[in-house]
Amino acid sequence: MPSPRPATYDGMEELIRASRRRFPATERWIYLDTCARGLLSTDVRAAVDRYLDDRMCDGGNKTAMFETVERARKKFARLINADADEVAYTKNVSEGLNAVATAIPWKPGDNVVLCPELEHPNNVYLWLNLRRRHGIEVRAVPARDGHIPSDVLVEAMDARTRVVTVSSVTFAPGFRTDLRTLADACRERDVLLLVDAAQSVGVLHTDVHELGVDAVAVSTQKGLLAFYGMGFLYCRREWAERLTPAYLARFGVDLGDAHEASMGDADYRLMPAARRFDLGNYNFLGATAADAAFDLLLELGTERIEKHAVSLAHRLARGMMALGLPVCGGEPGPHLGHIVTVGRLGAGQHDSADDATINELYSHLRDKGVKHTIRRGVLRFALHLYNDETDVDRTLALTRHWLERGQRVEAVPSSTASAGSTT
Ligand SMILES: Cc1ncc(COP(=O)(O)O)c(C=O)c1O
C-alpha cells in the first residue's frame, strides 16, 4: 500500500481550507465573530446528537460519559502541551481564575498586579472581592497605547506580590500580551502568573511550557469551537500542588479507583496537580462537544491555525488602513494576532461607539451579513480556521462601498481612502 502523503504545510493549509465546509454558518455569513463565540461544526453537532439520543432513548451511560470527560481532558492538555492531570474542568473563565485566586493563602497586604483597564471584568471583580475579604492590595498598572505593558507590570512587583494576572489577548483592542517577559520575572520571584486565555486558545498556538505560564483559564465557546458553560483550567503541577482549593468535592480527592460515591476517611489526600480543582459531576454535554471540537484543532494543529488566522488578520488590517480607517495598533506587527479592531479604543460604551461613523459602519456590515461586534467603542473582527480570503475581501469591499456612498467619508482621511482599490 502506498504510504500517505506527508503532511507538508501546504497539505495542511489545504486541509484547513477544506475544513470550512464543516461549518455551515460560513455559507450564510461572513463570520468574523469568534471573539464573541466560535462556530459549531457538523462533527460537534453529530457528537452532541449522539449523546442526547443516548440520554433520551437509553438513559445514558455513565461509564461512557466519564470516558468522554477524560478523553477531552487529555485532548485539551495536548492542545496546550500540558499533562492531563494539570487540567481541571470548570464552567467558564471566571471559575478557573477564581479557583486559583482563592486557593492562595493570602495575608493582608499581599498584592496582585494587573492592568484592569484592559482586562475583562471577570478578571477584575475577583481581585476586588479578595481585597474586601482578605485585605489584599490590587495593584493597578495603566495600559500603554492599548497594550498591557509587561515591563511595567514587572516593575510593579515587590516582595508582597503573590500573583500577576493578564489576558493573553485582550478582548479589546485584541492585542497580544508579552507573556514570556512576565513568566521569567514571575518564576524568578516565585510569583504565580495567572493567564486569562479566553481570546487566544484554539486560534493562537499555546504551549504552556514554552510560554512559562503557571495557570491558564479558558472557556470553550470561542476559539475552542464548543459550548458556553464549559471551561478548563491549566495549573502547572509545581504550583497546583502548593495550592489548597477553596471548594472541594469528591473528584478533587484521591481515592484511587474507588466508586464516585465512595467516602474515604477524614484524613483525605488531594488529587495530584490541577485535578484537585475538579468538583462533582461534570458538564457531560459540554465535554462531548469539546471532545469532538478538539479533534479538528489537533488534526490541523494550532501552529498552522494561527498562521492561517493571523495572515488573514494582517490582510484585513492592511485593507482597512488602505481605506483610511483607523486600525488599532496601526501597521500589523507582533501585537496583532487574529483580532483586528477599528476605531478609537474607549470612545464608546461596551457595545457601541461614540463615533457615529463607527456605529453606522457596524450596522452597514451587519446588515450585509458580516457578523462582528463593537467592544469599547471599536469594531472588532476575529479570524479563525474557517475563514478565508473571500471573507476578508468581501468585508473590505463592503466597507469601501459604504465609504464611496459618502455619508461619512469626511471621517476618514481622503488621501488614504483611495488606496482601498487594492481590495
Ligand atoms: C478576555 C476575556 N475573559 C473572560 C471572558 C468571559 O469570562 P467567562 O467565561 O467567565 O464568562 C471573556 C469573554 O467572554 C473574555 O473576552
Coordinates of C-alpha atoms and ligand atoms in Angstrom, one line a residue:
M1 CA 0.0 0.0 0.0
P2 CA 1.4 3.5 -0.8
S3 CA 2.2 5.4 2.3
P4 CA 0.0 8.5 2.9
R5 CA 1.3 11.8 1.6
P6 CA 3.4 13.5 4.2
A7 CA 1.6 16.3 5.9
T8 CA 3.5 19.2 4.4
Y9 CA 2.5 22.8 5.4
D10 CA 0.8 23.1 2.0
G11 CA -1.1 19.9 2.5
M12 CA -2.3 21.1 5.9
E13 CA -3.2 24.5 4.5
E14 CA -5.4 22.7 2.0
L15 CA -7.0 20.8 4.9
I16 CA -7.6 24.0 6.8
R17 CA -9.4 25.4 3.7
A18 CA -11.4 22.2 3.2
S19 CA -12.5 22.2 6.9
R20 CA -14.5 25.4 6.2
R21 CA -17.2 23.1 4.7
R22 CA -17.7 21.6 8.2
F23 CA -19.1 24.9 9.4
P24 CA -22.4 25.5 7.7
A25 CA -22.6 29.1 9.1
T26 CA -19.8 30.1 6.7
E27 CA -22.3 29.7 3.8
R28 CA -24.7 32.1 5.3
W29 CA -22.5 34.7 6.9
I30 CA -19.1 36.4 6.7
Y31 CA -18.4 35.1 10.2
L32 CA -15.8 37.3 11.9
D33 CA -17.3 37.0 15.4
T34 CA -15.1 34.3 17.1
C35 CA -14.3 36.9 19.8
A36 CA -17.9 36.6 21.0
R37 CA -18.3 32.8 20.1
G38 CA -16.9 30.5 17.6
L39 CA -18.8 28.4 15.1
L40 CA -20.0 24.8 15.8
S41 CA -19.0 22.2 13.2
T42 CA -21.2 19.4 11.9
D43 CA -18.9 17.0 13.8
V44 CA -19.7 18.7 17.1
R45 CA -23.4 18.7 16.2
A46 CA -23.3 14.9 15.4
A47 CA -21.4 14.1 18.7
V48 CA -23.9 16.1 20.7
D49 CA -26.9 14.5 18.9
R50 CA -25.5 11.0 19.7
Y51 CA -25.1 12.0 23.4
L52 CA -28.7 13.4 23.5
D53 CA -30.1 10.4 21.7
D54 CA -28.4 8.1 24.2
R55 CA -29.7 10.1 27.2
M56 CA -33.2 10.3 25.7
C57 CA -33.6 6.8 24.5
D58 CA -31.5 4.8 26.9
G59 CA -31.0 6.9 29.9
G60 CA -27.3 7.5 29.2
N61 CA -24.2 5.5 30.0
K62 CA -22.2 6.9 32.9
T63 CA -19.0 5.0 32.1
A64 CA -19.0 6.3 28.6
M65 CA -19.6 9.8 30.0
F66 CA -16.6 9.6 32.2
E67 CA -14.6 8.3 29.3
T68 CA -15.6 11.3 27.3
V69 CA -14.5 13.6 30.1
E70 CA -11.1 12.0 30.4
R71 CA -10.7 12.0 26.6
A72 CA -11.5 15.7 26.3
R73 CA -9.2 16.5 29.2
K74 CA -6.3 14.7 27.5
K75 CA -7.0 16.4 24.2
F76 CA -7.1 19.8 25.8
A77 CA -3.8 19.0 27.6
R78 CA -2.3 18.0 24.2
L79 CA -3.5 21.2 22.7
I80 CA -1.6 23.3 25.2
N81 CA 1.3 20.9 25.8
A82 CA 0.4 20.1 29.4
D83 CA -0.1 16.8 31.3
A84 CA -3.7 15.7 31.6
D85 CA -3.6 15.9 35.4
E86 CA -2.6 19.6 35.1
V87 CA -6.0 20.3 33.6
A88 CA -9.2 20.7 35.7
Y89 CA -12.8 21.1 34.5
T90 CA -14.5 24.5 35.1
K91 CA -17.6 26.1 33.7
N92 CA -16.0 29.3 32.4
V93 CA -13.0 31.6 32.6
S94 CA -14.2 33.2 35.8
E95 CA -14.4 29.9 37.6
G96 CA -10.9 29.0 36.6
L97 CA -9.5 32.3 37.7
N98 CA -11.4 32.2 41.0
A99 CA -10.3 28.6 41.7
V100 CA -6.6 29.6 41.6
A101 CA -7.1 33.0 43.3
T102 CA -9.0 31.6 46.2
A103 CA -6.5 28.7 46.7
I104 CA -3.7 31.1 47.5
P105 CA -3.0 31.6 51.3
W106 CA -3.4 35.4 51.1
K107 CA -2.2 37.6 54.0
P108 CA -3.4 41.2 54.4
G109 CA -1.0 43.5 52.5
D110 CA -0.1 40.8 49.9
N111 CA -0.8 42.1 46.4
V112 CA -1.8 41.1 42.9
V113 CA -0.5 43.1 39.9
L114 CA -2.7 43.6 36.8
C115 CA -3.8 46.1 34.2
P116 CA -7.5 46.4 34.9
E117 CA -8.2 48.9 32.1
L118 CA -7.7 46.1 29.6
E119 CA -8.9 43.1 31.5
H120 CA -12.4 41.7 31.1
P121 CA -14.5 42.5 34.3
N122 CA -14.3 38.7 35.1
N123 CA -10.6 39.2 35.7
V124 CA -11.1 42.3 37.9
Y125 CA -14.0 41.6 40.3
L126 CA -12.4 38.6 41.8
W127 CA -9.5 40.6 43.0
L128 CA -11.7 43.4 44.4
N129 CA -13.6 40.6 46.3
L130 CA -10.3 39.3 47.7
R131 CA -9.4 42.9 48.7
R132 CA -12.7 43.0 50.7
R133 CA -12.3 39.5 52.1
H134 CA -8.6 39.3 52.9
G135 CA -7.3 42.9 52.7
I136 CA -5.0 42.3 49.7
E137 CA -3.8 45.2 47.6
V138 CA -5.0 45.3 44.0
R139 CA -2.0 46.9 42.2
A140 CA -3.3 48.5 39.0
V141 CA -0.9 49.3 36.2
P142 CA -2.1 51.7 33.4
A143 CA -2.3 50.5 29.8
R144 CA 0.1 51.8 27.2
D145 CA -1.4 52.6 23.9
G146 CA -3.9 49.8 24.2
H147 CA -1.2 47.3 25.3
I148 CA -0.8 45.6 28.6
P149 CA 2.8 46.7 29.4
S150 CA 4.6 43.6 30.6
D151 CA 7.7 45.6 31.6
V152 CA 5.6 47.9 33.8
L153 CA 3.9 45.0 35.4
V154 CA 7.3 43.6 36.3
E155 CA 8.4 46.9 37.8
A156 CA 5.2 47.0 39.9
M157 CA 6.0 43.7 41.6
D158 CA 7.6 43.7 45.0
A159 CA 8.2 41.3 47.9
R160 CA 4.4 41.1 48.7
T161 CA 3.3 40.2 45.2
R162 CA 1.8 36.8 45.0
V163 CA 0.1 36.9 41.7
V164 CA 0.4 38.7 38.3
T165 CA -2.6 38.3 36.1
V166 CA -3.1 39.2 32.4
S167 CA -5.1 38.3 29.3
S168 CA -3.0 36.6 26.7
V169 CA -5.0 38.6 24.2
T170 CA -7.3 41.4 25.3
F171 CA -11.0 41.4 24.4
A172 CA -10.5 44.9 23.0
P173 CA -8.3 46.1 21.2
G174 CA -7.3 42.4 20.9
F175 CA -3.5 42.9 21.2
R176 CA -1.3 40.0 22.3
T177 CA 0.5 40.3 25.7
D178 CA 4.2 39.6 26.0
L179 CA 3.8 36.6 28.4
R180 CA 7.5 35.5 28.2
T181 CA 8.8 38.6 29.9
L182 CA 6.2 38.2 32.7
A183 CA 6.8 34.5 33.0
D184 CA 10.6 34.9 33.5
A185 CA 10.1 37.7 36.1
C186 CA 7.4 35.7 38.0
R187 CA 9.5 32.5 38.0
E188 CA 12.4 34.4 39.4
R189 CA 10.3 35.8 42.3
D190 CA 8.1 32.8 42.9
V191 CA 5.1 34.7 41.9
L192 CA 2.2 32.9 40.2
L193 CA 1.4 34.1 36.6
L194 CA -2.3 33.6 36.0
V195 CA -3.5 34.0 32.4
D196 CA -7.0 34.6 31.0
A197 CA -6.7 32.9 27.6
A198 CA -10.4 33.3 26.6
Q199 CA -9.4 35.2 23.5
S200 CA -6.4 33.2 22.3
V201 CA -6.7 29.5 23.0
G202 CA -7.8 27.4 20.0
V203 CA -6.7 30.0 17.5
L204 CA -3.3 31.1 18.6
H205 CA -0.7 28.4 19.4
T206 CA -0.5 28.0 23.1
D207 CA 2.4 25.9 24.6
V208 CA 2.4 26.4 28.3
H209 CA 5.9 25.2 28.7
E210 CA 7.3 27.5 26.0
L211 CA 5.4 30.4 27.5
G212 CA 6.4 29.5 31.1
V213 CA 2.9 30.4 32.5
D214 CA 1.7 28.9 35.7
A215 CA -2.1 28.8 35.3
V216 CA -4.4 29.4 32.3
A217 CA -8.2 29.7 32.4
V218 CA -10.3 29.2 29.3
S219 CA -13.9 28.7 28.2
T220 CA -14.9 26.6 25.2
Q221 CA -17.3 28.7 23.3
K222 CA -14.8 30.9 21.4
G223 CA -11.6 29.6 19.8
L224 CA -12.2 26.1 21.1
L225 CA -15.4 25.9 19.0
A226 CA -17.7 24.3 21.5
F227 CA -20.2 25.3 24.2
Y228 CA -20.9 28.1 26.7
G229 CA -20.9 27.0 30.3
M230 CA -17.8 24.8 29.9
G231 CA -14.1 25.6 30.5
F232 CA -10.7 24.3 31.5
L233 CA -8.1 25.4 34.0
Y234 CA -4.5 24.5 33.4
C235 CA -2.3 24.7 36.5
R236 CA 1.4 23.8 36.4
R237 CA 1.9 20.8 38.7
E238 CA 4.5 22.5 40.9
W239 CA 2.1 25.3 41.6
A240 CA -1.1 23.3 41.8
E241 CA 0.4 21.0 44.5
R242 CA 1.1 24.1 46.7
L243 CA -2.5 25.2 46.5
T244 CA -5.5 24.2 48.6
P245 CA -8.8 24.7 46.7
A246 CA -11.4 26.7 48.4
Y247 CA -14.1 24.4 47.1
L248 CA -13.6 20.6 47.5
A249 CA -15.7 17.7 46.4
R250 CA -15.3 14.0 45.6
F251 CA -13.4 14.3 42.3
G252 CA -10.8 16.6 43.9
V253 CA -10.0 13.8 46.5
D254 CA -7.7 11.0 45.6
L255 CA -9.4 7.7 46.4
G256 CA -7.8 5.7 43.6
D257 CA -10.2 3.7 41.6
A258 CA -13.0 3.8 44.2
H259 CA -16.6 4.5 43.0
E260 CA -17.5 8.1 42.5
A261 CA -19.9 8.0 45.5
S262 CA -17.4 6.4 47.9
M263 CA -16.3 8.3 51.0
G264 CA -12.7 7.9 52.3
D265 CA -11.6 8.9 55.8
A266 CA -11.3 12.4 57.1
D267 CA -7.6 12.3 56.5
Y268 CA -8.1 12.7 52.8
R269 CA -5.4 13.3 50.1
L270 CA -6.0 15.8 47.4
M271 CA -5.8 14.7 43.8
P272 CA -2.5 15.3 42.0
A273 CA -1.9 18.7 40.2
A274 CA -4.9 20.5 38.9
R275 CA -7.3 17.7 39.3
R276 CA -7.9 18.8 42.9
F277 CA -10.0 21.6 41.4
D278 CA -12.5 19.2 39.9
L279 CA -15.7 19.2 41.9
G280 CA -18.7 17.0 41.3
N281 CA -20.4 15.7 38.2
Y282 CA -19.2 17.2 35.0
N283 CA -20.9 19.1 32.2
F284 CA -21.0 15.9 30.1
L285 CA -22.8 17.5 27.2
G286 CA -20.2 20.3 27.2
A287 CA -17.4 17.8 27.4
T288 CA -18.9 15.8 24.5
A289 CA -18.9 19.0 22.3
A290 CA -15.4 19.9 23.4
D291 CA -14.1 16.4 22.7
A292 CA -15.4 16.5 19.2
A293 CA -14.2 20.1 18.5
F294 CA -10.7 19.3 19.7
D295 CA -10.3 16.6 17.1
L296 CA -10.2 19.1 14.3
L297 CA -8.0 21.6 16.2
L298 CA -5.5 18.8 16.9
E299 CA -5.7 17.4 13.4
L300 CA -4.9 20.8 11.9
G301 CA -2.5 21.9 14.7
T302 CA -2.7 25.3 16.4
E303 CA 0.6 26.4 14.8
R304 CA -1.0 26.2 11.4
I305 CA -4.3 27.5 12.5
E306 CA -2.5 30.5 14.0
K307 CA -0.5 31.1 10.8
H308 CA -3.7 31.0 8.7
A309 CA -5.8 33.2 11.0
V310 CA -3.0 35.8 11.6
S311 CA -2.3 36.1 7.9
L312 CA -6.0 36.8 7.3
A313 CA -5.9 39.4 10.1
H314 CA -3.0 41.1 8.5
R315 CA -4.8 41.2 5.2
L316 CA -7.8 42.7 6.9
A317 CA -5.8 45.3 8.9
R318 CA -3.8 46.4 5.9
G319 CA -7.0 46.6 3.8
M320 CA -8.8 48.7 6.4
M321 CA -5.8 51.0 6.7
A322 CA -5.7 51.4 2.9
L323 CA -9.3 52.5 3.1
G324 CA -8.2 55.2 5.6
L325 CA -9.8 53.7 8.6
P326 CA -8.1 53.9 12.0
V327 CA -6.9 50.4 12.8
C328 CA -6.0 50.0 16.4
G329 CA -2.2 49.5 16.7
G330 CA -1.6 50.7 13.2
E331 CA 0.6 48.7 10.9
P332 CA 0.4 45.0 11.6
G333 CA 3.2 43.8 13.9
P334 CA 3.9 41.3 16.7
H335 CA 1.0 42.8 18.7
L336 CA -1.5 41.6 16.1
G337 CA -2.9 38.1 16.5
H338 CA -6.2 37.1 14.9
I339 CA -8.2 40.1 16.1
V340 CA -8.5 43.3 14.2
T341 CA -10.1 46.4 15.8
V342 CA -11.1 49.6 14.1
G343 CA -11.9 53.0 15.7
R344 CA -10.8 54.7 18.9
L345 CA -10.5 52.4 21.8
G346 CA -12.6 53.6 24.8
A347 CA -14.5 56.1 22.7
G348 CA -17.9 54.5 23.4
Q349 CA -19.8 52.0 25.5
H350 CA -19.3 48.3 25.8
D351 CA -21.2 47.6 22.6
S352 CA -21.5 50.9 20.8
A353 CA -19.2 53.7 19.8
D354 CA -19.3 57.5 20.5
D355 CA -18.3 58.0 16.9
A356 CA -21.4 57.8 14.7
T357 CA -19.2 56.7 11.8
I358 CA -18.2 53.5 13.6
N359 CA -21.8 52.8 14.6
E360 CA -23.0 53.3 11.1
L361 CA -20.3 51.1 9.6
Y362 CA -21.1 48.5 12.1
S363 CA -24.8 48.5 11.1
H364 CA -23.9 48.5 7.4
L365 CA -21.6 45.5 7.7
R366 CA -24.0 43.7 10.0
D367 CA -26.9 44.3 7.5
K368 CA -24.8 42.9 4.7
G369 CA -24.1 39.7 6.6
V370 CA -20.8 40.4 8.4
K371 CA -21.0 39.1 11.9
H372 CA -18.8 41.1 14.2
T373 CA -19.0 43.2 17.3
I374 CA -18.4 46.6 18.8
R375 CA -16.4 46.5 22.1
R376 CA -15.3 49.5 24.0
G377 CA -16.0 51.8 21.1
V378 CA -14.2 49.8 18.4
L379 CA -15.3 47.5 15.6
R380 CA -13.9 44.0 16.4
F381 CA -13.3 41.3 13.8
A382 CA -11.8 37.9 14.5
L383 CA -10.4 35.3 12.2
H384 CA -10.3 31.5 12.7
L385 CA -9.6 28.4 10.8
Y386 CA -13.0 28.5 9.0
N387 CA -12.3 32.0 7.5
D388 CA -10.6 32.6 4.2
E389 CA -9.6 35.5 1.9
T390 CA -13.1 35.8 0.5
D391 CA -14.4 36.8 4.0
V392 CA -11.7 39.4 4.3
D393 CA -12.0 40.8 0.8
R394 CA -15.8 40.9 0.9
T395 CA -15.7 42.8 4.2
L396 CA -13.2 45.2 2.7
A397 CA -15.3 45.6 -0.5
L398 CA -18.4 46.3 1.6
T399 CA -16.5 48.8 3.7
R400 CA -15.3 50.6 0.5
H401 CA -18.8 50.7 -1.0
W402 CA -20.0 52.3 2.2
L403 CA -17.3 54.9 2.1
E404 CA -18.0 55.6 -1.5
R405 CA -21.6 56.3 -0.8
G406 CA -20.1 59.2 1.0
Q407 CA -22.3 59.6 4.1
R408 CA -19.5 59.6 6.4
V409 CA -16.5 59.8 4.2
E410 CA -15.4 63.0 5.9
A411 CA -14.5 61.0 8.9
V412 CA -11.5 59.3 7.2
P413 CA -8.5 61.0 5.6
S414 CA -9.3 61.2 1.9
S415 CA -5.6 60.9 1.0
T416 CA -5.5 57.3 2.0
A417 CA -9.1 56.3 1.3
S418 CA -8.5 56.0 -2.4
A419 CA -5.8 53.3 -1.8
G420 CA -8.7 51.0 -1.0
S421 CA -9.0 50.0 -4.6
T422 CA -6.4 47.3 -3.9
T423 CA -9.2 45.2 -2.5
Ligands
LIG1 C1 -10.7 38.1 27.9 C2 -12.0 37.5 28.4 N1 -12.1 37.0 29.6 C3 -13.2 36.5 30.1 C4 -14.4 36.4 29.3 C5 -15.6 35.8 29.8 O1 -15.5 35.2 31.1 P1 -16.4 34.0 31.4 O2 -16.0 32.8 30.6 O3 -16.2 33.8 32.9 O4 -17.8 34.4 31.1 C6 -14.3 36.9 28.0 C7 -15.5 37.0 27.1 O5 -16.4 36.3 27.1 C8 -13.1 37.5 27.6 O6 -13.0 38.0 26.3

